[in-house]
Tab-separated table of C-alpha atoms in Angstrom:
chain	number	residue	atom	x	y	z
A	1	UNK	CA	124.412	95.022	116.794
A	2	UNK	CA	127.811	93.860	116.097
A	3	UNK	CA	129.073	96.909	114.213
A	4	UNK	CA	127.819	99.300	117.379
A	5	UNK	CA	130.492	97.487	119.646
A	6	UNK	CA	133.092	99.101	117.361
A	7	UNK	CA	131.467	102.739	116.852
A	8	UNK	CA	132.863	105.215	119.197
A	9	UNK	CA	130.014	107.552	119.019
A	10	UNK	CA	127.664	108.283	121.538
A	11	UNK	CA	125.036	107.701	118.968
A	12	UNK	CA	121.311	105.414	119.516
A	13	UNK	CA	120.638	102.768	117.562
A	14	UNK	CA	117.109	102.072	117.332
A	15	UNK	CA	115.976	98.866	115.948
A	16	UNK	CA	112.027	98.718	115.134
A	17	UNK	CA	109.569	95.460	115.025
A	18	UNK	CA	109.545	92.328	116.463
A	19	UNK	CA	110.240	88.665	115.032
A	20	UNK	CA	111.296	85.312	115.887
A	21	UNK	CA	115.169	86.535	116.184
A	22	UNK	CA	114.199	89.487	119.181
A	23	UNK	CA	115.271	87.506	122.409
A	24	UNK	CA	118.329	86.496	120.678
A	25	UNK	CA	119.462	90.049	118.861
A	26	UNK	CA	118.423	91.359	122.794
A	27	UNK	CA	121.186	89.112	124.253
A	28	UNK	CA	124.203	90.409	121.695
A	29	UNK	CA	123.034	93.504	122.819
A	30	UNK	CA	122.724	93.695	126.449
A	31	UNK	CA	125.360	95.894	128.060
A	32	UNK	CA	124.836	98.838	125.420
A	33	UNK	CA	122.517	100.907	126.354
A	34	UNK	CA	122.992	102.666	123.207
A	35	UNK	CA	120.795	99.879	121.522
A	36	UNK	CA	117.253	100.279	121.787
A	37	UNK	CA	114.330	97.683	120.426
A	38	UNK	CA	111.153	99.572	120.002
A	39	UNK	CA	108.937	96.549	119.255
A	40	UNK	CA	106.118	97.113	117.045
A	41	UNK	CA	105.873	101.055	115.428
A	42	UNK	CA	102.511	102.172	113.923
A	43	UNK	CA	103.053	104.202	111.190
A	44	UNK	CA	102.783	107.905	113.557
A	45	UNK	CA	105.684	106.954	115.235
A	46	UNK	CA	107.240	105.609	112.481
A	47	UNK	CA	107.454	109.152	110.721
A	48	UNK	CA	108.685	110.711	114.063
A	49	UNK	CA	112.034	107.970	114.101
A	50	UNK	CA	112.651	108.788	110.750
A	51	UNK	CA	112.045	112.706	111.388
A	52	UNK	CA	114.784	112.398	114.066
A	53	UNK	CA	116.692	109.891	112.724
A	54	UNK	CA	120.679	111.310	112.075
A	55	UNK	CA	120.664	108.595	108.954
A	56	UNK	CA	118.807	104.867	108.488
A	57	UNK	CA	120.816	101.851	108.695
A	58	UNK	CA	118.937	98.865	106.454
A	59	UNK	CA	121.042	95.969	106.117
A	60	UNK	CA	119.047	92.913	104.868
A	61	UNK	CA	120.770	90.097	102.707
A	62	UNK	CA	119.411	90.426	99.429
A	63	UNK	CA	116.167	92.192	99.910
A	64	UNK	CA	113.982	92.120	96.272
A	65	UNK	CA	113.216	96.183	96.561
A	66	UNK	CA	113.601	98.076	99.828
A	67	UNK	CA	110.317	100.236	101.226
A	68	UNK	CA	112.646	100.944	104.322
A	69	UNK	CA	115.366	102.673	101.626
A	70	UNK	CA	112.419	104.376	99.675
A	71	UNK	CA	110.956	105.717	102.965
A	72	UNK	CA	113.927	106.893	104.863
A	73	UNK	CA	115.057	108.554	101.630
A	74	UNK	CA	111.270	110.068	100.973
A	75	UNK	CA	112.035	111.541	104.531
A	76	UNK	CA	115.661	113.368	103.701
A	77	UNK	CA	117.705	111.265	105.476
A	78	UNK	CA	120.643	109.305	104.337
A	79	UNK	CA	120.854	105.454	104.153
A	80	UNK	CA	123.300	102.809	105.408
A	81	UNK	CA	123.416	99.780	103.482
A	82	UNK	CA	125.372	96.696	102.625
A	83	UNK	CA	126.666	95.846	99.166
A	84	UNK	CA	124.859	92.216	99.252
A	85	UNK	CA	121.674	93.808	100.731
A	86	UNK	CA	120.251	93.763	96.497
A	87	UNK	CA	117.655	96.219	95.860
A	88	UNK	CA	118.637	98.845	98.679
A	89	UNK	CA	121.724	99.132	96.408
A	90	UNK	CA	119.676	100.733	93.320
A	91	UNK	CA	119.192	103.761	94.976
A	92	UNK	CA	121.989	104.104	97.951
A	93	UNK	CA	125.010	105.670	95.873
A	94	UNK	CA	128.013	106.067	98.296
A	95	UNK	CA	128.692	108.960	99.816
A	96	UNK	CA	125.187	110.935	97.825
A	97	UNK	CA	122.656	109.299	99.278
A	98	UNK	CA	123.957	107.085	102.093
A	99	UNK	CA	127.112	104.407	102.426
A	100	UNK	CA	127.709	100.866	101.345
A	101	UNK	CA	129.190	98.971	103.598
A	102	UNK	CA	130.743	95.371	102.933
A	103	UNK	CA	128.799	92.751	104.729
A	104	UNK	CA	131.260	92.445	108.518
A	105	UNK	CA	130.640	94.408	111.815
A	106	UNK	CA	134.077	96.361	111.198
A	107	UNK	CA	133.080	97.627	107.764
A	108	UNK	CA	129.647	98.662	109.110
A	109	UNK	CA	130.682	100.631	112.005
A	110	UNK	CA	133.073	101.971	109.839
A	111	UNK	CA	130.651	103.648	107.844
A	112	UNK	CA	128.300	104.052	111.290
A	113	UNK	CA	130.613	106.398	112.463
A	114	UNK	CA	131.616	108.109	109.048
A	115	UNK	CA	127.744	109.410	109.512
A	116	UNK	CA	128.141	110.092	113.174
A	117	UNK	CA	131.318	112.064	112.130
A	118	UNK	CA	129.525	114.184	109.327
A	119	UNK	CA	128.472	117.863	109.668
A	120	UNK	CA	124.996	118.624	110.086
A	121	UNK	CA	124.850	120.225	107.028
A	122	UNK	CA	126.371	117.746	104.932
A	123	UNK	CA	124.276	115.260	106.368
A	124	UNK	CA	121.177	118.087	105.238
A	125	UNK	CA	122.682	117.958	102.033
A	126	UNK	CA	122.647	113.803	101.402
A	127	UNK	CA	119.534	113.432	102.755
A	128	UNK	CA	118.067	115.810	100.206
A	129	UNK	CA	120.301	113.898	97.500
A	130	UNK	CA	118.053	110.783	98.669
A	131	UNK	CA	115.056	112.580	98.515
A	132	UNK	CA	115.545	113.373	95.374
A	133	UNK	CA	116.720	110.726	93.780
A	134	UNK	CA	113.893	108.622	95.296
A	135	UNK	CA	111.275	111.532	94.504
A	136	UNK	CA	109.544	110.200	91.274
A	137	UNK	CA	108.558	106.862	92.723
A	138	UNK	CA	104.697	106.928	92.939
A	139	UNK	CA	102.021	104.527	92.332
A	140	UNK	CA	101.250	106.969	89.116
A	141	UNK	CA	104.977	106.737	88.137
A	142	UNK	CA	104.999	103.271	88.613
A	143	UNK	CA	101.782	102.307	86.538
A	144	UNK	CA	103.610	104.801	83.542
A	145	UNK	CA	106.519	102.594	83.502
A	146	UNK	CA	104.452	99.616	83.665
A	147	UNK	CA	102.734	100.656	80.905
A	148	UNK	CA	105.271	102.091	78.324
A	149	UNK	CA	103.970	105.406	79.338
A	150	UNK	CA	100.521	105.494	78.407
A	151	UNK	CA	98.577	107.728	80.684
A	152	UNK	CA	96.922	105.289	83.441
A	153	UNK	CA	93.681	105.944	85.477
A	154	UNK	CA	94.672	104.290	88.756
A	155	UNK	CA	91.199	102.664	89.391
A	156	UNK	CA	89.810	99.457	91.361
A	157	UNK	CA	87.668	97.931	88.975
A	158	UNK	CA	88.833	94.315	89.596
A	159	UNK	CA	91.231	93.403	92.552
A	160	UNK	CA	94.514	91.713	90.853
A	161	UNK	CA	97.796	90.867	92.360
A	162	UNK	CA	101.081	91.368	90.216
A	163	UNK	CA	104.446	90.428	91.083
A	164	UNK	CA	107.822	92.405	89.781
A	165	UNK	CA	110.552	91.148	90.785
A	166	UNK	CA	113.888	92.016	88.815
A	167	UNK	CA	115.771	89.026	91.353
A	168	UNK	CA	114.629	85.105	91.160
A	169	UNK	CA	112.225	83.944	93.020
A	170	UNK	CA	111.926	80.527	92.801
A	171	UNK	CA	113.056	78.699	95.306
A	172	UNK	CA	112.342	81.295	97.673
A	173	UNK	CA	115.079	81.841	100.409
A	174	UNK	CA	113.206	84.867	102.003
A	175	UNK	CA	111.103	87.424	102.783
A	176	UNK	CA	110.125	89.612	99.424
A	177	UNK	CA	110.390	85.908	97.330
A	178	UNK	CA	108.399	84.307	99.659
């Protein structure tokens, strides 16, 4: 929210979900109507934002794996990232698949409108870069690597819970550890 009051583009920001931090992220951005909350998405509309999405911004603070990178870049479109946002940053590769940005507004809407000022087709072009280099990831690949590559049946015979985590955990400070 920050970043947008120094992007010169005429460009939507669209921020999905809801949390304890809404009313106050709603106040910083009052007076741009270029910042829209959408509240709670089901997963329909979901697909449609990132069908018409220009490029995802996902900026968490060291987030343990990133679905929102995954998806965006299952659905072609580049991603805009910060280089203390942790797993995001194992598949955003500047200026293939999406930009890092340093953690401050200026650096942010730096990169913001370094999207906004891309071609179409180059922005085509990244977006298939992401796809692609997010393409194998699968619950099949997954088990695989898991695994060593032995050839898994993905089956429910017993319901188990595993955690992989490649950052620590313990003491959790956030979401993914928690």
């Amino acid at each position: 929210i920050e970043a947008m009051k120094h992007v010169k583009a005429d460009i939507q920001l669209k921020i999905a979900g809801t949390g304890p931090m809404e009313q106050e992220l709603k106040r910083m951005a009052a007076g741009d109507d270029r910042i829209q909350f959408l509240g709670f998405v089901n997963e329909d509309e979901l697909i449609q934002y990132y069908a018409n999405a220009r490029g995802v911004l996902f900026t968490p603070y060291d987030e343990d794996y990133g679905l929102v990178t995954i998806e965006a870049m299952m659905s072609g479109k580049p991603v805009i990232t910060c280089t203390d946002s942790g797993g995001p940053k194992e598949f955003v590769e500047g200026g293939e698949t999406g930009f890092l940005s340093e953690p401050d507004p200026i650096d942010l809407a730096r990169q913001i409108q370094r999207l906004c000022d891309m071609p179409e087709d180059q922005i085509r072009e990244m977006g298939e870069k992401a796809r692609r280099k997010v393409s194998s990831i699968n619950w099949k690949t997954v088990a695989a690597e898991l695994t060593y590559g032995e050839e898994v049946e993905l089956k429910a015979v017993r319901k188990k819970l595993t955690l992989a985590c490649t950052f620590p955990i313990y003491p959790p400070t956030g979401g993914g550890q928690a």
